[in-house]
Tab-separated table of C-alpha atoms and ligand atoms in Angstrom:
chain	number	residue	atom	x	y	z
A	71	UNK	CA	-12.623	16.153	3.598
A	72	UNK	CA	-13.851	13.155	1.928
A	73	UNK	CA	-15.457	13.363	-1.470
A	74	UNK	CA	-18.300	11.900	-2.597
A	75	UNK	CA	-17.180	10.020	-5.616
A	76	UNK	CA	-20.256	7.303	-5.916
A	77	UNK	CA	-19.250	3.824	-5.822
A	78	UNK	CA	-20.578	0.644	-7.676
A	79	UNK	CA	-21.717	-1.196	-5.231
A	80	UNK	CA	-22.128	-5.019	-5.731
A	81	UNK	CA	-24.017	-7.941	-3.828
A	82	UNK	CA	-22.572	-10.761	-2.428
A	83	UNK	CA	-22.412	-13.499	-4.321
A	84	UNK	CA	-24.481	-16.721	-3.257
A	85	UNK	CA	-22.756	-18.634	-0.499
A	86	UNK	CA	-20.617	-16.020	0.803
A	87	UNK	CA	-20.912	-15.270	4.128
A	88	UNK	CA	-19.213	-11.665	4.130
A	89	UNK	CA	-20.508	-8.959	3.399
A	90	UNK	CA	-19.240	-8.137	-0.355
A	91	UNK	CA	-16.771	-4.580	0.088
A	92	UNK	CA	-15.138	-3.278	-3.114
A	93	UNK	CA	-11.958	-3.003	-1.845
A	94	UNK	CA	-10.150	-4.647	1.321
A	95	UNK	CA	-7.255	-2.555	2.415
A	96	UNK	CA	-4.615	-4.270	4.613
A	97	UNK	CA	-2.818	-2.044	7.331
A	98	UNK	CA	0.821	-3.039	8.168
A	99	UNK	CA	1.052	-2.406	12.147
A	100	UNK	CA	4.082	-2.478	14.037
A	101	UNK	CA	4.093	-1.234	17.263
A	102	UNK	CA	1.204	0.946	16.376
A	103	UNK	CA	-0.116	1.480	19.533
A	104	UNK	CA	0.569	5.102	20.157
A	105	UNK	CA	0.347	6.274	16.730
A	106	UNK	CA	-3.171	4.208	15.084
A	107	UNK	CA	-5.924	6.692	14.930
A	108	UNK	CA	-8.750	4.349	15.700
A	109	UNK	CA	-11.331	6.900	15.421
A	110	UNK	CA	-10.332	7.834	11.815
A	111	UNK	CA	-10.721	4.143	10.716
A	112	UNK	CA	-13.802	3.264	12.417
A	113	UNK	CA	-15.599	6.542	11.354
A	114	UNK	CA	-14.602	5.882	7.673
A	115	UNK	CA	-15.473	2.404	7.297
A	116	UNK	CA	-19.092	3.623	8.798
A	117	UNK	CA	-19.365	5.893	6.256
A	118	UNK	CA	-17.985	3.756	3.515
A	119	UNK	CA	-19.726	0.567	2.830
A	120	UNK	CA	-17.720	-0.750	0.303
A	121	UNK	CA	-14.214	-0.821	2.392
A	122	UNK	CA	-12.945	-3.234	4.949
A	123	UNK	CA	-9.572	-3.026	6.701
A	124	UNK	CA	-7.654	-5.680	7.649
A	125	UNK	CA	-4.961	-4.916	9.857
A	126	UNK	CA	-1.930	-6.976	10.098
A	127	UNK	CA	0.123	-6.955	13.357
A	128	UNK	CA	3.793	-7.691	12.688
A	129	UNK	CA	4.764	-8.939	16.225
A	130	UNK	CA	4.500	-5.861	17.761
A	131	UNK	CA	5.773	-5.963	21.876
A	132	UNK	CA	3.241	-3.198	22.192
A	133	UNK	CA	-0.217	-2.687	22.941
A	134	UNK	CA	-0.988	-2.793	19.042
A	135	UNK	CA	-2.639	-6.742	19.412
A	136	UNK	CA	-5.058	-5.053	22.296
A	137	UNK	CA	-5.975	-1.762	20.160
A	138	UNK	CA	-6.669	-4.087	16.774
A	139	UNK	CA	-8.752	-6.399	19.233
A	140	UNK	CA	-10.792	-3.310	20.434
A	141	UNK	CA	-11.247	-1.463	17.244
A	142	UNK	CA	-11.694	-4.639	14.967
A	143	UNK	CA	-14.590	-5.651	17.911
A	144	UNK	CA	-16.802	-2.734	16.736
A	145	UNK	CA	-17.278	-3.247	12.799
A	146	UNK	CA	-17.881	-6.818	10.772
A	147	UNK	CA	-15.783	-4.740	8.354
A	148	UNK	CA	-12.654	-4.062	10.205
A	149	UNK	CA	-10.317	-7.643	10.817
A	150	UNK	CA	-7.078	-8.275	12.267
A	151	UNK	CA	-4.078	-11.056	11.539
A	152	UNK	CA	-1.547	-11.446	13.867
A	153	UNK	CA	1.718	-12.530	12.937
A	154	UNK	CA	3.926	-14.582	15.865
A	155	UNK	CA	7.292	-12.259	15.188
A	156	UNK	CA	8.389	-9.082	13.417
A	157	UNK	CA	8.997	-9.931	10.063
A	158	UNK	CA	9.611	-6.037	8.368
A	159	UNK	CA	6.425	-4.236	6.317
A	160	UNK	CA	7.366	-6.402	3.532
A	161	UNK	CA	6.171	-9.376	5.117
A	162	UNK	CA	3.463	-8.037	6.802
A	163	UNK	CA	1.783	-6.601	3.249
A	164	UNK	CA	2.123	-9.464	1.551
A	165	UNK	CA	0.807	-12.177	3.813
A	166	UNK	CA	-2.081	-9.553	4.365
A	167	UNK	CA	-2.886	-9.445	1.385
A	168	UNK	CA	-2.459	-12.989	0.367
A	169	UNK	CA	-5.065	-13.638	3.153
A	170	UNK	CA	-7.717	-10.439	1.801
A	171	UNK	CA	-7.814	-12.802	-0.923
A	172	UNK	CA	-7.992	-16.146	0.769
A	173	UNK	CA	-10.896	-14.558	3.052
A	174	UNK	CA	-12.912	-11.804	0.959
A	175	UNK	CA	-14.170	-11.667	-2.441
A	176	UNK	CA	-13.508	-8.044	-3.040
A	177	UNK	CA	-12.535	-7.918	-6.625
A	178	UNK	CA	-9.591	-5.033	-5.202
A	179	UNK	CA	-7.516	-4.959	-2.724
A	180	UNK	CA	-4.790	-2.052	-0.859
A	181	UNK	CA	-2.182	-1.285	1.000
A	182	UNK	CA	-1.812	1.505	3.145
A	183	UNK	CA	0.390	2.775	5.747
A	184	UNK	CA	-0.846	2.697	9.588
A	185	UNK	CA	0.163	6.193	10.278
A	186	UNK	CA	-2.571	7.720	7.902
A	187	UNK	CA	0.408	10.063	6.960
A	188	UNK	CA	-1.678	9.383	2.830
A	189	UNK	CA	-5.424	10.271	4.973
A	190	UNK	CA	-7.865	7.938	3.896
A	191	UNK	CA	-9.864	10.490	1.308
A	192	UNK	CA	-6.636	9.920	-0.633
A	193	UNK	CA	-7.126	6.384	-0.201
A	194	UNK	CA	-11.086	7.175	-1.463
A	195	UNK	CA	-10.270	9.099	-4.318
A	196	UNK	CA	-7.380	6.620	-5.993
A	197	UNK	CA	-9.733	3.694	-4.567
A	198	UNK	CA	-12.807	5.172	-6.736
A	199	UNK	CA	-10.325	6.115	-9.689
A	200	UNK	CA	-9.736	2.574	-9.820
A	201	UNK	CA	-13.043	0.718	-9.250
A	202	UNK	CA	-14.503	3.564	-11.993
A	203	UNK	CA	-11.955	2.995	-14.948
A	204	UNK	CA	-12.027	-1.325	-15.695
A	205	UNK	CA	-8.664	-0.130	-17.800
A	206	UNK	CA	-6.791	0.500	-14.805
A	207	UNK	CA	-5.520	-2.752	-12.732
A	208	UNK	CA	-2.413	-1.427	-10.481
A	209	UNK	CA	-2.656	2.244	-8.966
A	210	UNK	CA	0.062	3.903	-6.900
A	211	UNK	CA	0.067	7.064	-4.928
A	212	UNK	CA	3.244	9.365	-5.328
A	213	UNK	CA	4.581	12.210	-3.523
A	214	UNK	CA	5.005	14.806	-5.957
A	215	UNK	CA	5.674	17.944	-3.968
A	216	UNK	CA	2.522	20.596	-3.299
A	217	UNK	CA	3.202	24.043	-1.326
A	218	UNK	CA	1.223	23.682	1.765
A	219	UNK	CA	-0.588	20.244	0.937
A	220	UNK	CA	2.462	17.781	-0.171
A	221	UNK	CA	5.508	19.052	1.605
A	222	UNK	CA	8.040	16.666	2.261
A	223	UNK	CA	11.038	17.280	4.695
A	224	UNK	CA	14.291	18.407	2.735
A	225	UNK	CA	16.520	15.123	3.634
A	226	UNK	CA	13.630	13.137	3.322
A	227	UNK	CA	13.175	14.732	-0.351
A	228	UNK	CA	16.454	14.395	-1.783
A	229	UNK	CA	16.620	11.125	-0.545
A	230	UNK	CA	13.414	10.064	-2.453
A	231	UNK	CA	14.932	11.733	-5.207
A	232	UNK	CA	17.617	9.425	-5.443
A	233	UNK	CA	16.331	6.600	-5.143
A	234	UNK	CA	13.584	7.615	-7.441
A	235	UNK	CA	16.379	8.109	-9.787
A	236	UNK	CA	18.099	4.914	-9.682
A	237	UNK	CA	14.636	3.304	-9.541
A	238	UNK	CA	13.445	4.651	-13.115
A	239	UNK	CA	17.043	3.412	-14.481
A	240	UNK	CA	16.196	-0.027	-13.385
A	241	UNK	CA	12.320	-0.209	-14.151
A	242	UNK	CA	13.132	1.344	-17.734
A	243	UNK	CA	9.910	3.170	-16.691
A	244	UNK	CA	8.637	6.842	-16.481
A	245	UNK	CA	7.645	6.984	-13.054
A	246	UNK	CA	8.088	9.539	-10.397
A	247	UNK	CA	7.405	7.762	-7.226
A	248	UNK	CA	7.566	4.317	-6.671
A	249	UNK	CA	7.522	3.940	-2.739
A	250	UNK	CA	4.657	5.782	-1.421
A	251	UNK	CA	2.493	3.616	1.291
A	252	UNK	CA	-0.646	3.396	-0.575
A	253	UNK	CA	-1.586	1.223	-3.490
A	254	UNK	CA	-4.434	-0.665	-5.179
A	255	UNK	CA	-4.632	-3.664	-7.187
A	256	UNK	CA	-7.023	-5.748	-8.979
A	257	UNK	CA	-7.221	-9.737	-6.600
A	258	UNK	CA	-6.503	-11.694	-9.738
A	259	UNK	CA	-2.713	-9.739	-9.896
A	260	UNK	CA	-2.112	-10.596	-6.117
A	261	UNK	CA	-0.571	-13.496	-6.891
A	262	UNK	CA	2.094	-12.403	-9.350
A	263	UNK	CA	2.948	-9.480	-7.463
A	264	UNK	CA	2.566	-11.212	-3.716
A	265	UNK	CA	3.509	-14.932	-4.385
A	266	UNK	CA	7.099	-15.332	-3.986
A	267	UNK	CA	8.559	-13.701	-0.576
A	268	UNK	CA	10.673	-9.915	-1.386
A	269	UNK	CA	14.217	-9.784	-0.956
A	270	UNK	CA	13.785	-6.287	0.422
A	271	UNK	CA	11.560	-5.427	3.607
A	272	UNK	CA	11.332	-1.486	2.651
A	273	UNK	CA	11.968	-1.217	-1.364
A	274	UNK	CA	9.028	-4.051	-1.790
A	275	UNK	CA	7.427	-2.259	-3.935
A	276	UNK	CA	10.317	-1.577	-6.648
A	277	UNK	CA	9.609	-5.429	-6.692
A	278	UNK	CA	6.031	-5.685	-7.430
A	279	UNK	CA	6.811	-3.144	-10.434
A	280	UNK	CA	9.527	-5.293	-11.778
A	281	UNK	CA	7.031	-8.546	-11.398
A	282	UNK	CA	4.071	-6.994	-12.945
A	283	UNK	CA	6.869	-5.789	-15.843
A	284	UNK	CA	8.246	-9.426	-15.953
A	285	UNK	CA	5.085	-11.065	-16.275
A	286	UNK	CA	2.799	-8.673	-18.663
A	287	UNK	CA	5.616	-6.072	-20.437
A	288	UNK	CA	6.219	-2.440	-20.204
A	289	UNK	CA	2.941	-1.773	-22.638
A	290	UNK	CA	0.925	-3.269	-20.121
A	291	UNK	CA	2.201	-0.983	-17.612
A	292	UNK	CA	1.709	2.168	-19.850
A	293	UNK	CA	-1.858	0.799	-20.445
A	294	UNK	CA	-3.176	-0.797	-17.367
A	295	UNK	CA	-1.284	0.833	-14.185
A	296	UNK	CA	-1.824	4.577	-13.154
A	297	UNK	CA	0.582	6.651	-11.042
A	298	UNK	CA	-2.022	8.806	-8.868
A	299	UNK	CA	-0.106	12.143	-7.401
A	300	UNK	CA	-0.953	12.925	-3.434
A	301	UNK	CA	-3.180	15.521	-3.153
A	302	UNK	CA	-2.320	15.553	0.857
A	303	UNK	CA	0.453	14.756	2.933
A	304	UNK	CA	0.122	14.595	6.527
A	305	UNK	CA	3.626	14.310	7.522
A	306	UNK	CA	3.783	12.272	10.781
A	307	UNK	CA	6.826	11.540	11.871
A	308	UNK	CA	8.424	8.621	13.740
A	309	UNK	CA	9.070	6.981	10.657
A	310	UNK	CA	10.040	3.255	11.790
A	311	UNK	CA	12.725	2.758	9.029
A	312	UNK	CA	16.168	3.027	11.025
A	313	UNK	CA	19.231	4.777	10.054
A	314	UNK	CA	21.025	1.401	9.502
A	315	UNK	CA	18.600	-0.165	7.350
A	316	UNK	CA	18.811	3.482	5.216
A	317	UNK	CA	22.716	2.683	4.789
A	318	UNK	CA	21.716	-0.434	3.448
A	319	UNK	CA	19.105	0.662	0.698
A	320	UNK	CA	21.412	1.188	-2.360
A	321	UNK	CA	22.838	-2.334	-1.700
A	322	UNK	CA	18.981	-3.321	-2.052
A	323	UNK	CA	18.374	-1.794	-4.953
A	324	UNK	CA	21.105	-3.605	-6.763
A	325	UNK	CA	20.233	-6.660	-5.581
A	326	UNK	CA	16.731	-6.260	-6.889
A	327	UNK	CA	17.917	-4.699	-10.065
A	328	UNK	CA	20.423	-8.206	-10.698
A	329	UNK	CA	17.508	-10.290	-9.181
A	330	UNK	CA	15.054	-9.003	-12.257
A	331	UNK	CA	17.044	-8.041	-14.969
B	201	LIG	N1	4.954	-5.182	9.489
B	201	LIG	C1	5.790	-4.233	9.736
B	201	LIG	N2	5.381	-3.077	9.453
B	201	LIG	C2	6.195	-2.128	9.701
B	201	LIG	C3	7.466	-2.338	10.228
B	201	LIG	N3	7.982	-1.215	10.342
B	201	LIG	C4	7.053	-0.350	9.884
B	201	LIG	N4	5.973	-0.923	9.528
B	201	LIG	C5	4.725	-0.391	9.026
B	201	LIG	O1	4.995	0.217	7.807
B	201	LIG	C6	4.226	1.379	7.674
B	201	LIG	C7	5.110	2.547	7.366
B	201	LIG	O2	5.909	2.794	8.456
B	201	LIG	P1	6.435	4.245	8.787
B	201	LIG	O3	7.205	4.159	10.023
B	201	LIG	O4	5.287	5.217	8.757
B	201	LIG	O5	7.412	4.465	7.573
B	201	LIG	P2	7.741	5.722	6.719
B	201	LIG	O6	6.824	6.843	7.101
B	201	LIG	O7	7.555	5.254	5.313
B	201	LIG	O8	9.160	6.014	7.038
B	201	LIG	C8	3.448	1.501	8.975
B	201	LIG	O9	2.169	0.992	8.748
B	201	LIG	C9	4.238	0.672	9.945
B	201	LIG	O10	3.487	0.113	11.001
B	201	LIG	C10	7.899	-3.625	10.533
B	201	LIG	O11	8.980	-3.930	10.996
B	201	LIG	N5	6.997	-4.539	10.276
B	202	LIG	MG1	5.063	7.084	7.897
């Protein structure tokens, strides 16, 4: 269900040849073919004028380039980027939204996982939290267990929970949940968080918290970004993260803690 939190909506400015959208939201696809759910994209941005998509296909060897093609073909809101070889979600977020930048003037921009595993009211209702509160610049989505709305499976839990852990140690920061596949930031911030390339392709994110840290303090962060709990979790499956880049995730994390401490 989506709700129907108004949004500000503002006109383009003079010379621009887009249609001004309050918030551009780049997709990370990756052999997406079989899993995209066209429909729900293309019936939200209809009903949401102040969205557009852009979709970012990470050298996928399936039918994903064909399905963005068709799909981007019927809205002047919904835009795809292809790039020429799999470079991990990592990557694929932050040249996307390097280029929502480059190309649109919406004054926020997301991230959000192809799947729709986070459905895209949740993306509406931390989108509008965001757009209605000028204090809040950086909001994340977490996956804080729910019965029957947020329910995450066991090994996937404890896992989280682990990391989460080790996380908050590094970060010096209160925060639950650092790697859920939705955020929203303000375009001016883009830079600091997206300029430099990650060292990690799945624990990106651990990295844009440490930047934002490095560059503007912990206060900042108690101040200006907002940790937004999942109110529904539509648990997917066919998670593209293998087992042997799993094995490799506490190396990660040290590296990024040594990296930014
Ligand atoms: N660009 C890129 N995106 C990827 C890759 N692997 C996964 N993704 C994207 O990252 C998002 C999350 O992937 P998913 O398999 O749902 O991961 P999980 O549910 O977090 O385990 C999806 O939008 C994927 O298409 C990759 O190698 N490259
Ligand atoms: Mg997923």
């Amino acid at each position: 269900m989506l709700r129907g939190v108004r949004l500000t909506f503002t006109a383009s400015p003079p010379g621009c040849a887009c249609t001004m959208t309050e918030c551009c939201v780049v997709v990370p696809c990756f052999n997406e073919a079989d899993r995209l759910l066209s429909g729900e994209f293309m019936a939200f941005v209809q009903s949401y004028p102040q969205y557009r998509f852009l979709f970012v296909n990470d050298g996928s060897t399936d039918h994903t380039a064909a399905l963005l093609e068709r799909i981007c073909g019927a809205s002047d809101r919904m835009h795809w980027m292809s790039l020429t070889q799999n470079s991990g979600k990592a990557a694929a977020v932050r040249k996307g939204l390097l280029e929502a930048v480059e190309r649109y003037a919406s004054p926020y921009v997301a991230f959000l996982d192809a799947d729709l595993a986070i459905p895209l009211d949740e993306l509406h209702r931390i989108c509008s939290l965001v757009i209605s509160d000028p204090d809040i610049q950086f909001a994340f989505m977490s996956k804080v267990p729910r019965k029957g709305a947020v329910d995450l499976p066991v090994k996937r839990y404890l896992m989280g929970r682990t990391l989460a852990l080790m996380t908050r140690m590094s970060l010096r920061l209160p925060v639950y949940d650092t790697q859920c596949g939705c955020k929203v930031i303000r375009r001016d911030l883009v830079s600091i968080v997206m300029g430099e390339s990650f060292i990690s392709p799945w624990l990106f994110d651990i990295e844009m918290f440490h930047r934002l840290i490095r560059r503007f303090g912990r206060d900042w962060f108690a101040r200006h970004a907002r940790e937004v709990p999942l109110e529904r979790l539509v648990e997917r499956g066919g998670s593209r993260i293998s087992g042997r880049h799993l094995l490799k995730l506490p190396l990660e994390l040290w590296s990024i803690h040594r990296t930014y401490s």
